[in-house]
Coordinates of C-alpha atoms (C1' of nucleotides) in Angstrom, one line a residue:
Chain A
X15 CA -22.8 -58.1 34.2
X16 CA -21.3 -61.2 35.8
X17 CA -19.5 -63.8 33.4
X18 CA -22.5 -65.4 32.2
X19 CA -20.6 -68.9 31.4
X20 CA -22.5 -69.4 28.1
X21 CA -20.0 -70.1 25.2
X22 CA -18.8 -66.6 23.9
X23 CA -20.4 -65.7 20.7
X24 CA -20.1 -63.0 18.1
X25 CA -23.3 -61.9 19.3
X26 CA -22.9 -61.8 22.4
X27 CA -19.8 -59.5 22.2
X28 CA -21.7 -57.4 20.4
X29 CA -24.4 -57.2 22.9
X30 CA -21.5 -56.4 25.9
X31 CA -19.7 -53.5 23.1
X32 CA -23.1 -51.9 22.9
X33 CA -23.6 -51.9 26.3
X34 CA -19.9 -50.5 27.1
X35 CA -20.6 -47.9 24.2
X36 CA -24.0 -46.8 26.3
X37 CA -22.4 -46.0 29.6
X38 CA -19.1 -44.6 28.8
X39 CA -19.2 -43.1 25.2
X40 CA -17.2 -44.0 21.9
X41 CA -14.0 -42.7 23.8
X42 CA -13.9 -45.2 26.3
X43 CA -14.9 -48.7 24.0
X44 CA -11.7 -50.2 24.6
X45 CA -11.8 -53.8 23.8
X46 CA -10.3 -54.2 27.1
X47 CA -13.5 -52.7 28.5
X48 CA -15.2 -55.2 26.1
X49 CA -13.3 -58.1 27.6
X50 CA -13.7 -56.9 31.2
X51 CA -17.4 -56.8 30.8
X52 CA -18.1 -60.2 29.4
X53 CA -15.2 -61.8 32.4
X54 CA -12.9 -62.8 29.1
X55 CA -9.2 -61.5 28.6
X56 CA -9.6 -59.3 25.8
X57 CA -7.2 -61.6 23.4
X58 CA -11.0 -64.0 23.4
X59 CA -12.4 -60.9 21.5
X60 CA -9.7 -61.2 19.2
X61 CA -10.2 -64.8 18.1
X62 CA -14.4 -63.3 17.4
X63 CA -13.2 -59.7 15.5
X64 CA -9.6 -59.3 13.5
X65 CA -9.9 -55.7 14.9
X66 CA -11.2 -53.1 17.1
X67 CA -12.3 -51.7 13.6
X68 CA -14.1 -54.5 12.8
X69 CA -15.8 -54.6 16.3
X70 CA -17.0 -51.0 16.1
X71 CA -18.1 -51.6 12.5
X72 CA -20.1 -54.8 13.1
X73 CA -22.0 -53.0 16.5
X74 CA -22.8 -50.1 14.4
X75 CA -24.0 -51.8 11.6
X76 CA -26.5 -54.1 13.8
X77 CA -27.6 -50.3 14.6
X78 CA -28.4 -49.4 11.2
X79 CA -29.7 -52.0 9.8
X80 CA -32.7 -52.2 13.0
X81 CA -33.5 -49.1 11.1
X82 CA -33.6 -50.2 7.8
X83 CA -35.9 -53.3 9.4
X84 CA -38.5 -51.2 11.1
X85 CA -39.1 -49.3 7.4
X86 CA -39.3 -52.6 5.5
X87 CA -43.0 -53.1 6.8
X88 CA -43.6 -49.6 5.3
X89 CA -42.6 -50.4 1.6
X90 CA -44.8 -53.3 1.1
X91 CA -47.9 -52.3 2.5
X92 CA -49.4 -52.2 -1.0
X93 CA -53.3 -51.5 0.0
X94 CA -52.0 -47.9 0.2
X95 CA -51.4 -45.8 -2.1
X96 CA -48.0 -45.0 -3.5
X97 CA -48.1 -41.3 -2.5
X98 CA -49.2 -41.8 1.0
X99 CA -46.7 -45.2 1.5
X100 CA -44.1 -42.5 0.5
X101 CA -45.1 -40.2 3.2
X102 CA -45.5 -42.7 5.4
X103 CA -42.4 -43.8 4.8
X104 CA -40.8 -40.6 4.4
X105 CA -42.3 -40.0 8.1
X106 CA -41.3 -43.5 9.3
X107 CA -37.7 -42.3 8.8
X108 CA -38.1 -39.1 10.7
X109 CA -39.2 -40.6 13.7
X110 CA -37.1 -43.8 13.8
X111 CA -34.0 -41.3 13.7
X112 CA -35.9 -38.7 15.8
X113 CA -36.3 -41.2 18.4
X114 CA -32.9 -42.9 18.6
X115 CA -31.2 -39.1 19.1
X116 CA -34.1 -38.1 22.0
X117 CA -34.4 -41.6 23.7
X118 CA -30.1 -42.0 24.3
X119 CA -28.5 -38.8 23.0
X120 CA -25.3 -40.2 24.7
X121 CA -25.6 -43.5 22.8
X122 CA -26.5 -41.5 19.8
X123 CA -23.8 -39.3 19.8
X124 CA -21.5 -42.3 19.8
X125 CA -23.0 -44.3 16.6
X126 CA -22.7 -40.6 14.8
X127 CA -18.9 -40.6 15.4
X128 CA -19.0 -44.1 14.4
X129 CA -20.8 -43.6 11.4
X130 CA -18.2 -40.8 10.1
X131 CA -15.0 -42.9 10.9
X132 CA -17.0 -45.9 9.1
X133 CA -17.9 -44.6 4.9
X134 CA -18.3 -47.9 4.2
X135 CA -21.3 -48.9 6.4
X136 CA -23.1 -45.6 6.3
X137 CA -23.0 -46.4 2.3
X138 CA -24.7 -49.6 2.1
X139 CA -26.9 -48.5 5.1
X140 CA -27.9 -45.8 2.6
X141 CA -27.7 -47.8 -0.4
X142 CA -30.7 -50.3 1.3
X143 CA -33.1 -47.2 2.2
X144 CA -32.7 -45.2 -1.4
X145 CA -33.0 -49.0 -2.3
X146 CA -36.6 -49.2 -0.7
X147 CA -37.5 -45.7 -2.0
X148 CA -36.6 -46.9 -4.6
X149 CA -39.7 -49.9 -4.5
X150 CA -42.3 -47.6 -3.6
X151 CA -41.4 -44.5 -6.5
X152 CA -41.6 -48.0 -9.0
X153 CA -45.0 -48.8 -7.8
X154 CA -46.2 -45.1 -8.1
X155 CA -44.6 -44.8 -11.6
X156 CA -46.3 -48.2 -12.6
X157 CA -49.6 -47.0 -10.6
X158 CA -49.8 -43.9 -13.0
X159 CA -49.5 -41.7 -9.3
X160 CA -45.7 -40.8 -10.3
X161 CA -44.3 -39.3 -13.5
X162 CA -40.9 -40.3 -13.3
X163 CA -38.7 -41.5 -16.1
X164 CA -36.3 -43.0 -13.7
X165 CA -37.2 -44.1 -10.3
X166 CA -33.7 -44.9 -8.8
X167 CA -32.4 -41.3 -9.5
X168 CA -35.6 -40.0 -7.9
X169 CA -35.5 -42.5 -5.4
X170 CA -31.7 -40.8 -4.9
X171 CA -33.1 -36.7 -4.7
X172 CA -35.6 -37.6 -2.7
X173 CA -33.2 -38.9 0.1
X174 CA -31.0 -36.8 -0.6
X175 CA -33.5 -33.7 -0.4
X176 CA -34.9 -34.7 2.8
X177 CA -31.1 -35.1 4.7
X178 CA -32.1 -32.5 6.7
X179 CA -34.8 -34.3 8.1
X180 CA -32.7 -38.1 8.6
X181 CA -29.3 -37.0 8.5
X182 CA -27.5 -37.0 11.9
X183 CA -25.7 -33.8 11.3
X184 CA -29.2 -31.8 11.4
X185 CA -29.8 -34.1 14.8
X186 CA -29.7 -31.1 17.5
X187 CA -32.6 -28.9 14.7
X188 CA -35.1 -32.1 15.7
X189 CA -36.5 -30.4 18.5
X190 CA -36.9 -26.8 17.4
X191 CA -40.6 -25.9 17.3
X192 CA -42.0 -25.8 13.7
X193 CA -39.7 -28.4 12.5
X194 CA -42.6 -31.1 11.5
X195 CA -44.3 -28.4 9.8
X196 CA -40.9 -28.2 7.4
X197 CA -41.1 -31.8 7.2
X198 CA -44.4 -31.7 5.6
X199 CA -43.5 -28.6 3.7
X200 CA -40.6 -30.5 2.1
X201 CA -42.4 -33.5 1.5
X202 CA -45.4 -31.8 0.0
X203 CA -42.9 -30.2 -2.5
X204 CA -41.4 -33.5 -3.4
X205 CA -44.3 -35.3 -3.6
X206 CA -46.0 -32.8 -5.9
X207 CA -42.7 -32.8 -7.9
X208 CA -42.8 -36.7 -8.4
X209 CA -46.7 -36.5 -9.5
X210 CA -46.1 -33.6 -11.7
X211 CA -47.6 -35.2 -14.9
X212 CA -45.6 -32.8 -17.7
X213 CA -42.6 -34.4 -18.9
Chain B
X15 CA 3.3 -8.0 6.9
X16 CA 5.3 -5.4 8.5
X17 CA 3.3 -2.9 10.8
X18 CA 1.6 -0.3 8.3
X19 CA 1.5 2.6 10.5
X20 CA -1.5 3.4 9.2
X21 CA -3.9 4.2 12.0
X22 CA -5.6 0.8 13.1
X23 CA -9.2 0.6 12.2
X24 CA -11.6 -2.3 12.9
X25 CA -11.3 -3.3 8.8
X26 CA -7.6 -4.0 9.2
X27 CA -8.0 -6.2 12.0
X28 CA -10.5 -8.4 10.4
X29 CA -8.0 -8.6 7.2
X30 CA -5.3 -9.2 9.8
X31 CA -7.4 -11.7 11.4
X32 CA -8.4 -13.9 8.0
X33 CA -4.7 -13.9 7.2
X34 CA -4.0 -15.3 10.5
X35 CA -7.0 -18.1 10.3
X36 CA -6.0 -19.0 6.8
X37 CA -2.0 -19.2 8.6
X38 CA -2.6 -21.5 11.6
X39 CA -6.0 -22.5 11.5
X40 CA -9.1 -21.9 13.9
X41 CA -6.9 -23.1 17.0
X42 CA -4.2 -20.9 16.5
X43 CA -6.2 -17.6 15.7
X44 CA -5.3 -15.6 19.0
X45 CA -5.9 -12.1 19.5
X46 CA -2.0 -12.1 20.8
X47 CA -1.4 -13.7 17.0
X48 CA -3.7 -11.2 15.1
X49 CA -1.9 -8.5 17.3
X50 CA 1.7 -9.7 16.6
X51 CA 0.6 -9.7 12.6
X52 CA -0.4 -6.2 13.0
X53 CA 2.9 -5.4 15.1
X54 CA 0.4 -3.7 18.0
X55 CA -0.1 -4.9 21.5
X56 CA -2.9 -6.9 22.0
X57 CA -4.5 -4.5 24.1
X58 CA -4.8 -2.4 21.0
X59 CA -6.9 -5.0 19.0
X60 CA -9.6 -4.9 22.4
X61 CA -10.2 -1.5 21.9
X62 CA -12.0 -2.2 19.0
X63 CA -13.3 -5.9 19.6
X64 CA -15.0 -6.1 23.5
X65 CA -14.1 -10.2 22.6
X66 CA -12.7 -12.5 21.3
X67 CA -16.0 -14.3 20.3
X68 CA -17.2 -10.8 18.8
X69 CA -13.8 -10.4 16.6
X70 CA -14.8 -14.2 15.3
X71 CA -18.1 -13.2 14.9
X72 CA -17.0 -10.3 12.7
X73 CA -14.7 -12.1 10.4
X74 CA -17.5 -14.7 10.2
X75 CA -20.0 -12.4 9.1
X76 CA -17.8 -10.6 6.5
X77 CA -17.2 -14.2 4.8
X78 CA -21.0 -15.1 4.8
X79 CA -21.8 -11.6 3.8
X80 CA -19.6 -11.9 0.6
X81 CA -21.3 -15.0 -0.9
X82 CA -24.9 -13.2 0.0
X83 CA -23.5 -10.4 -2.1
X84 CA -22.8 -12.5 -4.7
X85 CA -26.2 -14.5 -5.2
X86 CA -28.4 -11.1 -4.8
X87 CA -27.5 -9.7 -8.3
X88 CA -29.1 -13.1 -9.9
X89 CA -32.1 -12.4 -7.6
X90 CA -32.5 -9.0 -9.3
X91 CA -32.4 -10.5 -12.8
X92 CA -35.8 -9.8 -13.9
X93 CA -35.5 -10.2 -17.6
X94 CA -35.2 -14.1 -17.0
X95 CA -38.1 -16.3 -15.8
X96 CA -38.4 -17.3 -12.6
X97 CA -38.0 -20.8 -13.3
X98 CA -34.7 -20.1 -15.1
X99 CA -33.5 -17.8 -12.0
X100 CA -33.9 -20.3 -9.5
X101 CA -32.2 -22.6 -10.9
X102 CA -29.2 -20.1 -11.7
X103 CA -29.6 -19.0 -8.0
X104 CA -29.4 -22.3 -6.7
X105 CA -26.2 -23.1 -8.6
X106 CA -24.5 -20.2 -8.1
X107 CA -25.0 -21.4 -4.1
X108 CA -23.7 -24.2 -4.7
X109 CA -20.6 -23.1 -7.0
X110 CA -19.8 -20.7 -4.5
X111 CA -19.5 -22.5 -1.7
X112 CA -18.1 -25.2 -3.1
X113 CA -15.4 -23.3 -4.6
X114 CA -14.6 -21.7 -1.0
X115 CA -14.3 -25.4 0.2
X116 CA -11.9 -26.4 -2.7
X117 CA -9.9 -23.3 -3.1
X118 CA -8.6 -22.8 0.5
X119 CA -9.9 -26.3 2.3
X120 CA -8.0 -25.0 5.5
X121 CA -10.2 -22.2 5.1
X122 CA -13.4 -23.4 4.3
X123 CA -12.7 -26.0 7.6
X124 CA -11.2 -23.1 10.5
X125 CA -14.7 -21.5 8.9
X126 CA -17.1 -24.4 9.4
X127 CA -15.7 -24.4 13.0
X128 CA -16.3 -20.6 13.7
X129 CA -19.9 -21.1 12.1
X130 CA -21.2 -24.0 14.8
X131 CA -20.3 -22.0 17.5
X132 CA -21.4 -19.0 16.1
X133 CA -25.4 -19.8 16.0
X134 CA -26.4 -16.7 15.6
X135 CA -24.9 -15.4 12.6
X136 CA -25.3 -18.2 10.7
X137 CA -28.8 -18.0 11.8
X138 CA -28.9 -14.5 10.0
X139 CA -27.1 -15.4 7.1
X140 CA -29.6 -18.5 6.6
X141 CA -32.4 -16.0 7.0
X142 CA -30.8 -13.7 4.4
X143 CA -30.4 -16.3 1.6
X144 CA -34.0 -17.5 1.7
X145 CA -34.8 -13.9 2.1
X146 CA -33.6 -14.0 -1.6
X147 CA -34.9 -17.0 -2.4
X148 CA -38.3 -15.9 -1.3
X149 CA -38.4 -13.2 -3.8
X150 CA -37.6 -15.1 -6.6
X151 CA -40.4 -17.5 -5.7
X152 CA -43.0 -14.6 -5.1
X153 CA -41.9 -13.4 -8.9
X154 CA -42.7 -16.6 -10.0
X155 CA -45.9 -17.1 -8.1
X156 CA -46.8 -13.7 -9.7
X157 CA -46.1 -14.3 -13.1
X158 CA -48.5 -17.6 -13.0
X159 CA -45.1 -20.0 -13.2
X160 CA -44.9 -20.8 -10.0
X161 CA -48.4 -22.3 -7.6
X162 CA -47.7 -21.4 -4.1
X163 CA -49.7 -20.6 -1.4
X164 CA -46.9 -19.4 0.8
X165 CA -43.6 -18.3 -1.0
X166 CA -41.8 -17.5 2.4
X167 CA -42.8 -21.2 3.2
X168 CA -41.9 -22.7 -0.1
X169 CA -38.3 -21.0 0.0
X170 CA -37.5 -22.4 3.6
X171 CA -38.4 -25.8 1.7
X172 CA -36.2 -25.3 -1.2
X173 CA -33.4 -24.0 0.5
X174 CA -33.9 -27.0 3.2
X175 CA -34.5 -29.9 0.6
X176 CA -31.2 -28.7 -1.2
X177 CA -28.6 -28.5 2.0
X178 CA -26.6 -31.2 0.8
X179 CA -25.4 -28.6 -2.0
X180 CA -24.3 -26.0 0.2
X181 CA -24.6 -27.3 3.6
X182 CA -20.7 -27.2 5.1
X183 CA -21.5 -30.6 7.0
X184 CA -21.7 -32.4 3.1
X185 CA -18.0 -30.4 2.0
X186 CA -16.6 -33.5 1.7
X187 CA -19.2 -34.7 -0.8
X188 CA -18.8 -31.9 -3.2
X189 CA -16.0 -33.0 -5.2
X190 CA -17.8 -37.1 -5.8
X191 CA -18.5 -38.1 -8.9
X192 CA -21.8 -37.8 -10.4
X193 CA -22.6 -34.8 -8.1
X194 CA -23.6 -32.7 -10.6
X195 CA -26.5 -35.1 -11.7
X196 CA -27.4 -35.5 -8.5
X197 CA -27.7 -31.7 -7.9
X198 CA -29.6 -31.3 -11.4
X199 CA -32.4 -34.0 -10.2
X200 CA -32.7 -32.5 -6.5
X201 CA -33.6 -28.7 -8.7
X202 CA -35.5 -30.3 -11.0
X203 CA -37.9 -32.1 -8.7
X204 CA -38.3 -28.9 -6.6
X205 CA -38.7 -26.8 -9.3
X206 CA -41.4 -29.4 -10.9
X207 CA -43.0 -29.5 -7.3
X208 CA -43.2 -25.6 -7.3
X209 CA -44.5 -25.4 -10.8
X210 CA -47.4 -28.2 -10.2
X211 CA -50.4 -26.5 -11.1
X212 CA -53.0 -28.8 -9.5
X213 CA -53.6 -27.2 -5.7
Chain C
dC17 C1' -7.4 -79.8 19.9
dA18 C1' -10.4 -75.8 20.1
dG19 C1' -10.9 -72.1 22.9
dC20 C1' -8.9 -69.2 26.2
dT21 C1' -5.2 -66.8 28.6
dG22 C1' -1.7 -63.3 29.8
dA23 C1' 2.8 -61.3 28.7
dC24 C1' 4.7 -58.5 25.3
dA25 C1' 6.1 -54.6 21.7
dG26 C1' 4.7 -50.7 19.7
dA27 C1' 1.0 -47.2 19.3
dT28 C1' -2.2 -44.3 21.7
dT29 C1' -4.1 -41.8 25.6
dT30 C1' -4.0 -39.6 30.1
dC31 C1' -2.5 -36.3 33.3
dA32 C1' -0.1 -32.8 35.7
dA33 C1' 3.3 -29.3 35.2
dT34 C1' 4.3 -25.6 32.4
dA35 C1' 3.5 -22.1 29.0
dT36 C1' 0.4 -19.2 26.6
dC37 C1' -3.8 -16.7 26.2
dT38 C1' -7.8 -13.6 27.5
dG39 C1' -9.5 -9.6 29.2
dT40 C1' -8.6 -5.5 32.5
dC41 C1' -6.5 -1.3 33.7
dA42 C1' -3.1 1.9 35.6
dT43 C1' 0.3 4.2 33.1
dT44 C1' 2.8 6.1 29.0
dC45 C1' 3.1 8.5 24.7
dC46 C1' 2.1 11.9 21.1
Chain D
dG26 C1' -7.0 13.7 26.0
dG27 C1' -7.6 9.9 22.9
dA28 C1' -4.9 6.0 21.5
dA29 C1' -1.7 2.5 22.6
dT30 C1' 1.0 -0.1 25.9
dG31 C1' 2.4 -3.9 28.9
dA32 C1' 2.0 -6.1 33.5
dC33 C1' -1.2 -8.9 35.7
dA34 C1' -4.9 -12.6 37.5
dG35 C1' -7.4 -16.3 36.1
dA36 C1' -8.6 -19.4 32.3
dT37 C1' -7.0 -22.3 28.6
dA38 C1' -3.7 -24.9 25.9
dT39 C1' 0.7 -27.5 25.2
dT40 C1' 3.9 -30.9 26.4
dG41 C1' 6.2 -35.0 27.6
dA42 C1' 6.5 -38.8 31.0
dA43 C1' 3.7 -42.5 32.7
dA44 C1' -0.3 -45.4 32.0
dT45 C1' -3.3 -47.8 29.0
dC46 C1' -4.5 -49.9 24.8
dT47 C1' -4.1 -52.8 20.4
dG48 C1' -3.0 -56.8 18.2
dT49 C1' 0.1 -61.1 18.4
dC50 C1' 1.4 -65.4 19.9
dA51 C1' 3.4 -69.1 22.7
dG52 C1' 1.6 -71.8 25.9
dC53 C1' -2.2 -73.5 29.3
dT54 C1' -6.6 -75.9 30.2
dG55 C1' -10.5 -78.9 29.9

DNA sequence: CAGCTGACAGATTTCAATATCTGTCATTCC
DNA sequence: GGAATGACAGATATTGAAATCTGTCAGCTG
């Protein structure tokens, strides 16, 4: 909190906006507030981001893509099967979201709002997972485990099919009771689907 | 619009009152306004409505209720297979509500807002639809097309893995391009994953 | 001279005063 | 007497004036 004298980096503002967006919500991430909590006049943000845009969208992408890190591991882990890296993976996702909206709801809240003011972000965020579905539904179709005649499209409905279960919209259904019992009910269907040998 | 002196009944205050949404929007639906459209004292419309909330709730429920009217006669259609049904079922969901969202869009939105505060009905009319959906699965777990060990189970799945086709929080997805494919893969890889015959 | 500052114009947000609404009920009307 | 009214208290929404913020830039500072 005091003005750490080190040279004032991208990164570093970053670090400070995240912190500002933690304590007083998406509202209140002025880049004054910025400014005022790195000991800089807010113009020094300026010379690091064009715009406050391009602040919020630079912060929340660093968000996303620790996700998209964290499920990298998952897709080349190729002593497993394809079927159970899919579940795994599948599962990976769950809790990674699961997490970030129980651990910080405030902070979560926030990036959500983010996320809808910023299509462009939330699309290549999305664009990189379906990307590693993508890997592992190749693998299965080249293992013989999945019957799919284009992995990309499935890669696509599966994501898509499981929304409920990553999407931030369904966030407040990720505590009901029984709701890892629809995860695996969903997955099991889509799992059975992608093995399904006829045509 | 002027005051039919017909004798005010609980029907022509929820016409009144869909008029008036579609007017001003969700914010500007007061009872004062539904009253003024009705050329009554406000007072009037509490006689028949203990609140606010519950005069919502009722307009709410008559708009779900009209697309769960719609979808049953297809559950019903028992010349067709199973297969075949679901797949008209599911896309008669999805045309309906995506029609709602693209004929009236002001609409559709004052209506998404009454639904999230309105848990419980929408509750009910979620329960309803895979009510239907349940039966058309049970058919087809009868008939031998379908391998289920739990239709109830297996309907919450399907009518959970395909949200983003008539969830209201996706609307603004409905009209992309290409959303037709992707609603064609999503059916067909629940409707393989229902048919698999293997346990 | 590269990096930072702070004053500035125009846009946006806040806040408190003002207006409107919700829900009740004693009274009026047919 | 059953249905409707309209005045009322407390809660909620609207409004516009004042405060704050965004983005720029001429000038300081090391």
């Amino acid at each position: 909190m005091p003005p750490t004298s080190e040279t004032l980096t991208a990164e570093r503002i970053l670090e400070a906006t995240e912190e500002v967006l933690r304590r007083h919500g998406p509202a209140k991430a002025t880049v004054v507030d910025v400014a005022r909590a790195l000991g800089v006049s807010h113009g020094s943000v300026y010379r690091h981001f064009r715009t406050k845009a391009a602040l919020r969208e630079a912060v929340t992408k660093r968000w996303l893509d620790r996700t998209s890190l964290r499920l990298a591991g998952i897709v080349d882990a190729e002593d497993r099967d394809p079927r159970q890296r899919l579940r795994d993976w599948l599962a990976a996702l769950f809790a990674a979201k699961r997490h970030k909206a129980g651990d910080d709801p405030e902070l979560f809240a926030t990036y959500t709002v983010l996320t809808d003011e910023l299509g462009g972000v939330v699309f290549e965020h999305i664009a990189d997972l379906t990307g590693q579905l993508t890997r592992i539904i190749t693998a299965g179709a080249g293992s013989g485990d999945f019957s799919v005649p284009d992995p990309a499209a499935a890669a696509r409905a599966v994501f898509q099919a499981t929304g409920r279960f990553h999407d931030p919209c369904y966030a407040r259904e990720w505590t009901a009771p029984g709701i890892d019992e629809e995860f695996t009910a969903v997955v099991d269907l889509l799992v059975r689907g992608l093995s399904s040998p006829s045509r």
